[in-house]
Amino acid sequence: MNLKLFLLLIFSSVGICPVFAQSKTPSSVTIGKIPEARFSFTKNWGYKWNIIKHNDGKFENIDGKQILPGDTAHLYYTANCQTNVQGGYSLNYCNATKKEGIITLIFTGGQPAYGSEYKVSLKNNQIYLDPDIVYEDVIENASLTYKITKSKLIFNQKNYKTAKALSGYINIEFQEIASLPKRKPVILQYHLRGYFKTPVKSE
């Protein structure tokens, strides 16, 4: 199997035993004052990924099911982030939770084309990344590992550890390392960056 074919298989894989790798590079967590204009995305909204609004104002469920009242609710954006995974796309949602001193930000919004999510955790001022990247097919005996190479997280809130809502900027660069038995690993460089503004749920 040549390298190009191997890369093609890696890009079309799913469920490949992703393994979280802790960053060994310094993480930057700081407090800053980000202009409010950067958070104008919170005025925009979408709908559930399986709901389409046509030009005539009518809604359609792509699953063929009946439209329910909740299907037409405005889901206001809580993030304006981009990634270059799978050619690049936007992530319009960020959910934040806090449990036992650990803050977790989960970025989503690529559906229906991209069902991946990116979990970023902050513990003891150290940034961790645990992406769940969804591919189409399964490669037997293959594995994916992830390693942060650079990370920066800026909070608007000085007391972000106890804040009930968080806003700021995130920039994480990371490697996806694809391995198969008796093959040289293939390393791809990705990023997740942009702004977020979201309530925090305590668990």
PDB file of C-alpha atoms in Angstrom:
ATOM      1  CA  MET A   1       0.000   0.000   0.000  1.00  0.00           C
ATOM      2  CA  ASN A   2       1.562   3.333  -1.025  1.00  0.00           C
ATOM      3  CA  LEU A   3       1.434   6.494   1.067  1.00  0.00           C
ATOM      4  CA  LYS A   4      -1.298   8.233  -0.955  1.00  0.00           C
ATOM      5  CA  LEU A   5      -3.596   5.233  -0.701  1.00  0.00           C
ATOM      6  CA  PHE A   6      -2.898   4.946   3.014  1.00  0.00           C
ATOM      7  CA  LEU A   7      -3.783   8.621   3.487  1.00  0.00           C
ATOM      8  CA  LEU A   8      -6.995   8.125   1.533  1.00  0.00           C
ATOM      9  CA  LEU A   9      -7.984   5.262   3.799  1.00  0.00           C
ATOM     10  CA  ILE A  10      -7.189   7.274   6.893  1.00  0.00           C
ATOM     11  CA  PHE A  11      -9.368  10.162   5.730  1.00  0.00           C
ATOM     12  CA  SER A  12     -12.296   7.799   5.150  1.00  0.00           C
ATOM     13  CA  SER A  13     -12.117   6.024   8.496  1.00  0.00           C
ATOM     14  CA  VAL A  14     -14.308   6.076  11.589  1.00  0.00           C
ATOM     15  CA  GLY A  15     -14.224   4.384  14.955  1.00  0.00           C
ATOM     16  CA  ILE A  16     -10.473   3.988  14.799  1.00  0.00           C
ATOM     17  CA  CYS A  17      -9.771   3.811  18.519  1.00  0.00           C
ATOM     18  CA  PRO A  18      -8.971   7.504  19.121  1.00  0.00           C
ATOM     19  CA  VAL A  19      -6.515   7.903  22.015  1.00  0.00           C
ATOM     20  CA  PHE A  20      -6.098  11.198  23.861  1.00  0.00           C
ATOM     21  CA  ALA A  21      -2.494  12.313  24.203  1.00  0.00           C
ATOM     22  CA  GLN A  22      -1.646  14.959  26.794  1.00  0.00           C
ATOM     23  CA  SER A  23       0.190  17.979  25.465  1.00  0.00           C
ATOM     24  CA  LYS A  24       3.843  18.178  26.463  1.00  0.00           C
ATOM     25  CA  THR A  25       4.111  21.774  25.243  1.00  0.00           C
ATOM     26  CA  PRO A  26       3.308  24.820  27.390  1.00  0.00           C
ATOM     27  CA  SER A  27      -0.355  25.842  27.415  1.00  0.00           C
ATOM     28  CA  SER A  28      -1.362  29.474  27.622  1.00  0.00           C
ATOM     29  CA  VAL A  29      -4.427  30.406  29.691  1.00  0.00           C
ATOM     30  CA  THR A  30      -4.798  34.163  30.091  1.00  0.00           C
ATOM     31  CA  ILE A  31      -7.314  36.887  30.874  1.00  0.00           C
ATOM     32  CA  GLY A  32      -7.973  39.450  28.178  1.00  0.00           C
ATOM     33  CA  LYS A  33     -10.424  42.073  26.997  1.00  0.00           C
ATOM     34  CA  ILE A  34     -11.837  40.937  23.669  1.00  0.00           C
ATOM     35  CA  PRO A  35     -13.939  43.526  21.788  1.00  0.00           C
ATOM     36  CA  GLU A  36     -17.674  42.837  22.045  1.00  0.00           C
ATOM     37  CA  ALA A  37     -17.938  42.991  18.255  1.00  0.00           C
ATOM     38  CA  ARG A  38     -16.128  39.655  18.114  1.00  0.00           C
ATOM     39  CA  PHE A  39     -19.185  38.058  19.701  1.00  0.00           C
ATOM     40  CA  SER A  40     -21.766  39.405  17.246  1.00  0.00           C
ATOM     41  CA  PHE A  41     -22.323  35.816  16.110  1.00  0.00           C
ATOM     42  CA  THR A  42     -24.561  35.314  19.158  1.00  0.00           C
ATOM     43  CA  LYS A  43     -27.275  37.267  17.305  1.00  0.00           C
ATOM     44  CA  ASN A  44     -27.419  34.567  14.623  1.00  0.00           C
ATOM     45  CA  TRP A  45     -29.087  31.193  14.857  1.00  0.00           C
ATOM     46  CA  GLY A  46     -29.666  27.895  13.123  1.00  0.00           C
ATOM     47  CA  TYR A  47     -31.991  24.929  13.490  1.00  0.00           C
ATOM     48  CA  LYS A  48     -31.481  21.296  14.318  1.00  0.00           C
ATOM     49  CA  TRP A  49     -29.189  19.733  11.739  1.00  0.00           C
ATOM     50  CA  ASN A  50     -32.018  17.640  10.271  1.00  0.00           C
ATOM     51  CA  ILE A  51     -34.384  20.612   9.856  1.00  0.00           C
ATOM     52  CA  ILE A  52     -34.428  22.669   6.654  1.00  0.00           C
ATOM     53  CA  LYS A  53     -36.213  25.995   6.201  1.00  0.00           C
ATOM     54  CA  HIS A  54     -37.171  26.615   2.569  1.00  0.00           C
ATOM     55  CA  ASN A  55     -37.407  30.000   0.854  1.00  0.00           C
ATOM     56  CA  ASP A  56     -41.189  29.967   1.200  1.00  0.00           C
ATOM     57  CA  GLY A  57     -40.824  29.780   4.983  1.00  0.00           C
ATOM     58  CA  LYS A  58     -41.886  26.148   5.292  1.00  0.00           C
ATOM     59  CA  PHE A  59     -39.866  23.671   7.342  1.00  0.00           C
ATOM     60  CA  GLU A  60     -38.887  20.144   6.381  1.00  0.00           C
ATOM     61  CA  ASN A  61     -37.434  17.301   8.416  1.00  0.00           C
ATOM     62  CA  ILE A  62     -34.952  15.486   6.179  1.00  0.00           C
ATOM     63  CA  ASP A  63     -35.810  12.283   8.060  1.00  0.00           C
ATOM     64  CA  GLY A  64     -39.318  12.537   6.666  1.00  0.00           C
ATOM     65  CA  LYS A  65     -40.866  12.965  10.113  1.00  0.00           C
ATOM     66  CA  GLN A  66     -43.555  15.463  11.063  1.00  0.00           C
ATOM     67  CA  ILE A  67     -42.356  18.913  12.096  1.00  0.00           C
ATOM     68  CA  LEU A  68     -42.765  19.470  15.842  1.00  0.00           C
ATOM     69  CA  PRO A  69     -42.904  22.876  17.577  1.00  0.00           C
ATOM     70  CA  GLY A  70     -39.422  22.408  19.003  1.00  0.00           C
ATOM     71  CA  ASP A  71     -37.993  21.819  15.530  1.00  0.00           C
ATOM     72  CA  THR A  72     -38.507  25.469  14.562  1.00  0.00           C
ATOM     73  CA  ALA A  73     -36.866  26.921  17.676  1.00  0.00           C
ATOM     74  CA  HIS A  74     -33.965  29.289  17.072  1.00  0.00           C
ATOM     75  CA  LEU A  75     -30.704  27.720  18.244  1.00  0.00           C
ATOM     76  CA  TYR A  76     -28.559  30.780  18.821  1.00  0.00           C
ATOM     77  CA  TYR A  77     -24.876  30.403  18.025  1.00  0.00           C
ATOM     78  CA  THR A  78     -22.498  30.145  20.958  1.00  0.00           C
ATOM     79  CA  ALA A  79     -19.275  29.895  18.940  1.00  0.00           C
ATOM     80  CA  ASN A  80     -17.622  31.174  15.801  1.00  0.00           C
ATOM     81  CA  CYS A  81     -14.772  28.716  15.321  1.00  0.00           C
ATOM     82  CA  GLN A  82     -13.098  27.048  12.391  1.00  0.00           C
ATOM     83  CA  THR A  83     -11.126  23.852  11.881  1.00  0.00           C
ATOM     84  CA  ASN A  84      -9.198  22.544   8.887  1.00  0.00           C
ATOM     85  CA  VAL A  85     -10.166  18.926   9.621  1.00  0.00           C
ATOM     86  CA  GLN A  86     -11.707  17.208   6.569  1.00  0.00           C
ATOM     87  CA  GLY A  87     -11.041  20.189   4.341  1.00  0.00           C
ATOM     88  CA  GLY A  88     -12.262  22.806   6.808  1.00  0.00           C
ATOM     89  CA  TYR A  89     -15.616  23.895   8.202  1.00  0.00           C
ATOM     90  CA  SER A  90     -17.197  26.098  10.873  1.00  0.00           C
ATOM     91  CA  LEU A  91     -18.282  25.193  14.389  1.00  0.00           C
ATOM     92  CA  ASN A  92     -21.162  27.359  15.596  1.00  0.00           C
ATOM     93  CA  TYR A  93     -21.844  25.846  19.010  1.00  0.00           C
ATOM     94  CA  CYS A  94     -19.958  25.583  22.280  1.00  0.00           C
ATOM     95  CA  ASN A  95     -21.309  23.905  25.412  1.00  0.00           C
ATOM     96  CA  ALA A  96     -19.499  24.540  28.694  1.00  0.00           C
ATOM     97  CA  THR A  97     -19.623  22.450  31.852  1.00  0.00           C
ATOM     98  CA  LYS A  98     -17.851  22.602  35.188  1.00  0.00           C
ATOM     99  CA  LYS A  99     -17.287  19.595  37.419  1.00  0.00           C
ATOM    100  CA  GLU A 100     -14.871  19.154  40.320  1.00  0.00           C
ATOM    101  CA  GLY A 101     -12.842  22.155  39.235  1.00  0.00           C
ATOM    102  CA  ILE A 102     -12.518  21.007  35.606  1.00  0.00           C
ATOM    103  CA  ILE A 103     -13.939  23.286  32.906  1.00  0.00           C
ATOM    104  CA  THR A 104     -14.919  21.525  29.687  1.00  0.00           C
ATOM    105  CA  LEU A 105     -15.762  23.206  26.382  1.00  0.00           C
ATOM    106  CA  ILE A 106     -17.318  21.072  23.640  1.00  0.00           C
ATOM    107  CA  PHE A 107     -17.364  22.540  20.134  1.00  0.00           C
ATOM    108  CA  THR A 108     -19.830  21.212  17.538  1.00  0.00           C
ATOM    109  CA  GLY A 109     -21.871  22.400  14.591  1.00  0.00           C
ATOM    110  CA  GLY A 110     -20.653  20.667  11.447  1.00  0.00           C
ATOM    111  CA  GLN A 111     -23.725  18.503  10.927  1.00  0.00           C
ATOM    112  CA  PRO A 112     -25.067  17.039   8.745  1.00  0.00           C
ATOM    113  CA  ALA A 113     -21.863  16.888   6.697  1.00  0.00           C
ATOM    114  CA  TYR A 114     -19.521  16.723   9.705  1.00  0.00           C
ATOM    115  CA  GLY A 115     -20.585  15.040  12.932  1.00  0.00           C
ATOM    116  CA  SER A 116     -17.340  15.506  14.833  1.00  0.00           C
ATOM    117  CA  GLU A 117     -16.955  17.222  18.191  1.00  0.00           C
ATOM    118  CA  TYR A 118     -13.943  18.717  19.922  1.00  0.00           C
ATOM    119  CA  LYS A 119     -13.746  18.487  23.711  1.00  0.00           C
ATOM    120  CA  VAL A 120     -11.339  20.919  25.335  1.00  0.00           C
ATOM    121  CA  SER A 121     -10.760  20.541  29.088  1.00  0.00           C
ATOM    122  CA  LEU A 122      -9.012  22.901  31.462  1.00  0.00           C
ATOM    123  CA  LYS A 123      -7.557  21.439  34.634  1.00  0.00           C
ATOM    124  CA  ASN A 124      -4.963  23.147  36.824  1.00  0.00           C
ATOM    125  CA  ASN A 125      -4.386  25.685  34.020  1.00  0.00           C
ATOM    126  CA  GLN A 126      -3.408  22.875  31.648  1.00  0.00           C
ATOM    127  CA  ILE A 127      -5.316  22.478  28.368  1.00  0.00           C
ATOM    128  CA  TYR A 128      -6.369  19.032  27.171  1.00  0.00           C
ATOM    129  CA  LEU A 129      -7.907  18.061  23.841  1.00  0.00           C
ATOM    130  CA  ASP A 130     -10.029  14.977  23.230  1.00  0.00           C
ATOM    131  CA  PRO A 131     -11.504  15.169  19.702  1.00  0.00           C
ATOM    132  CA  ASP A 132     -14.121  12.734  18.443  1.00  0.00           C
ATOM    133  CA  ILE A 133     -13.602  12.959  14.692  1.00  0.00           C
ATOM    134  CA  VAL A 134     -16.144  11.001  12.672  1.00  0.00           C
ATOM    135  CA  TYR A 135     -15.058   9.394   9.410  1.00  0.00           C
ATOM    136  CA  GLU A 136     -17.045   7.203   7.042  1.00  0.00           C
ATOM    137  CA  ASP A 137     -15.460   3.746   7.130  1.00  0.00           C
ATOM    138  CA  VAL A 138     -13.598   1.481   9.518  1.00  0.00           C
ATOM    139  CA  ILE A 139     -10.014   0.330   9.007  1.00  0.00           C
ATOM    140  CA  GLU A 140      -9.306  -2.839  10.915  1.00  0.00           C
ATOM    141  CA  ASN A 141      -6.388  -2.659  13.372  1.00  0.00           C
ATOM    142  CA  ALA A 142      -5.863   1.056  12.694  1.00  0.00           C
ATOM    143  CA  SER A 143      -5.569   3.642  15.467  1.00  0.00           C
ATOM    144  CA  LEU A 144      -5.611   7.419  15.754  1.00  0.00           C
ATOM    145  CA  THR A 145      -3.882   9.392  18.470  1.00  0.00           C
ATOM    146  CA  TYR A 146      -3.943  13.130  19.048  1.00  0.00           C
ATOM    147  CA  LYS A 147      -1.258  15.439  20.397  1.00  0.00           C
ATOM    148  CA  ILE A 148      -1.461  19.163  21.084  1.00  0.00           C
ATOM    149  CA  THR A 149       1.473  21.074  19.606  1.00  0.00           C
ATOM    150  CA  LYS A 150       0.342  24.584  20.572  1.00  0.00           C
ATOM    151  CA  SER A 151      -2.555  25.937  22.610  1.00  0.00           C
ATOM    152  CA  LYS A 152      -3.883  29.287  23.730  1.00  0.00           C
ATOM    153  CA  LEU A 153      -7.067  30.075  25.644  1.00  0.00           C
ATOM    154  CA  ILE A 154      -8.160  33.617  26.519  1.00  0.00           C
ATOM    155  CA  PHE A 155     -11.077  34.273  28.874  1.00  0.00           C
ATOM    156  CA  ASN A 156     -12.892  37.590  29.192  1.00  0.00           C
ATOM    157  CA  GLN A 157     -13.793  36.690  32.771  1.00  0.00           C
ATOM    158  CA  LYS A 158     -11.165  37.284  35.438  1.00  0.00           C
ATOM    159  CA  ASN A 159     -12.988  34.798  37.673  1.00  0.00           C
ATOM    160  CA  TYR A 160     -13.517  32.252  34.894  1.00  0.00           C
ATOM    161  CA  LYS A 161     -13.207  29.335  37.319  1.00  0.00           C
ATOM    162  CA  THR A 162     -16.452  30.338  39.045  1.00  0.00           C
ATOM    163  CA  ALA A 163     -18.207  32.298  36.262  1.00  0.00           C
ATOM    164  CA  LYS A 164     -21.724  31.269  35.216  1.00  0.00           C
ATOM    165  CA  ALA A 165     -20.966  32.225  31.605  1.00  0.00           C
ATOM    166  CA  LEU A 166     -17.714  32.166  29.641  1.00  0.00           C
ATOM    167  CA  SER A 167     -16.539  34.064  26.594  1.00  0.00           C
ATOM    168  CA  GLY A 168     -13.169  34.231  24.944  1.00  0.00           C
ATOM    169  CA  TYR A 169     -10.844  33.020  22.231  1.00  0.00           C
ATOM    170  CA  ILE A 170      -9.338  29.575  21.640  1.00  0.00           C
ATOM    171  CA  ASN A 171      -6.494  28.501  19.358  1.00  0.00           C
ATOM    172  CA  ILE A 172      -5.331  24.898  19.471  1.00  0.00           C
ATOM    173  CA  GLU A 173      -2.964  23.281  16.993  1.00  0.00           C
ATOM    174  CA  PHE A 174      -2.785  19.512  17.147  1.00  0.00           C
ATOM    175  CA  GLN A 175      -1.534  16.448  15.332  1.00  0.00           C
ATOM    176  CA  GLU A 176      -3.568  13.454  14.252  1.00  0.00           C
ATOM    177  CA  ILE A 177      -1.256  10.433  14.175  1.00  0.00           C
ATOM    178  CA  ALA A 178      -2.611   7.542  12.097  1.00  0.00           C
ATOM    179  CA  SER A 179      -1.003   4.145  12.648  1.00  0.00           C
ATOM    180  CA  LEU A 180      -1.346   0.687  11.139  1.00  0.00           C
ATOM    181  CA  PRO A 181       0.689  -2.392  12.070  1.00  0.00           C
ATOM    182  CA  LYS A 182       4.047  -2.514  10.283  1.00  0.00           C
ATOM    183  CA  ARG A 183       3.428   0.874   8.652  1.00  0.00           C
ATOM    184  CA  LYS A 184       5.102   4.193   9.227  1.00  0.00           C
ATOM    185  CA  PRO A 185       2.716   6.573  11.071  1.00  0.00           C
ATOM    186  CA  VAL A 186       1.108   9.356   9.048  1.00  0.00           C
ATOM    187  CA  ILE A 187       0.973  12.686  10.900  1.00  0.00           C
ATOM    188  CA  LEU A 188      -1.521  15.372   9.895  1.00  0.00           C
ATOM    189  CA  GLN A 189      -1.530  18.876  11.364  1.00  0.00           C
ATOM    190  CA  TYR A 190      -4.877  20.442  12.312  1.00  0.00           C
ATOM    191  CA  HIS A 191      -6.216  23.427  14.198  1.00  0.00           C
ATOM    192  CA  LEU A 192      -9.285  24.630  16.083  1.00  0.00           C
ATOM    193  CA  ARG A 193      -9.581  28.376  16.550  1.00  0.00           C
ATOM    194  CA  GLY A 194     -12.114  31.104  17.062  1.00  0.00           C
ATOM    195  CA  TYR A 195     -14.418  32.770  19.582  1.00  0.00           C
ATOM    196  CA  PHE A 196     -17.020  31.423  21.992  1.00  0.00           C
ATOM    197  CA  LYS A 197     -19.653  32.809  24.374  1.00  0.00           C
ATOM    198  CA  THR A 198     -21.752  30.347  26.325  1.00  0.00           C
ATOM    199  CA  PRO A 199     -23.412  29.665  29.698  1.00  0.00           C
ATOM    200  CA  VAL A 200     -21.692  27.217  32.054  1.00  0.00           C
ATOM    201  CA  LYS A 201     -23.567  24.203  33.396  1.00  0.00           C
ATOM    202  CA  SER A 202     -22.406  22.807  36.734  1.00  0.00           C
ATOM    203  CA  GLU A 203     -22.496  19.012  37.023  1.00  0.00           C
TER     204      GLU A 203
END
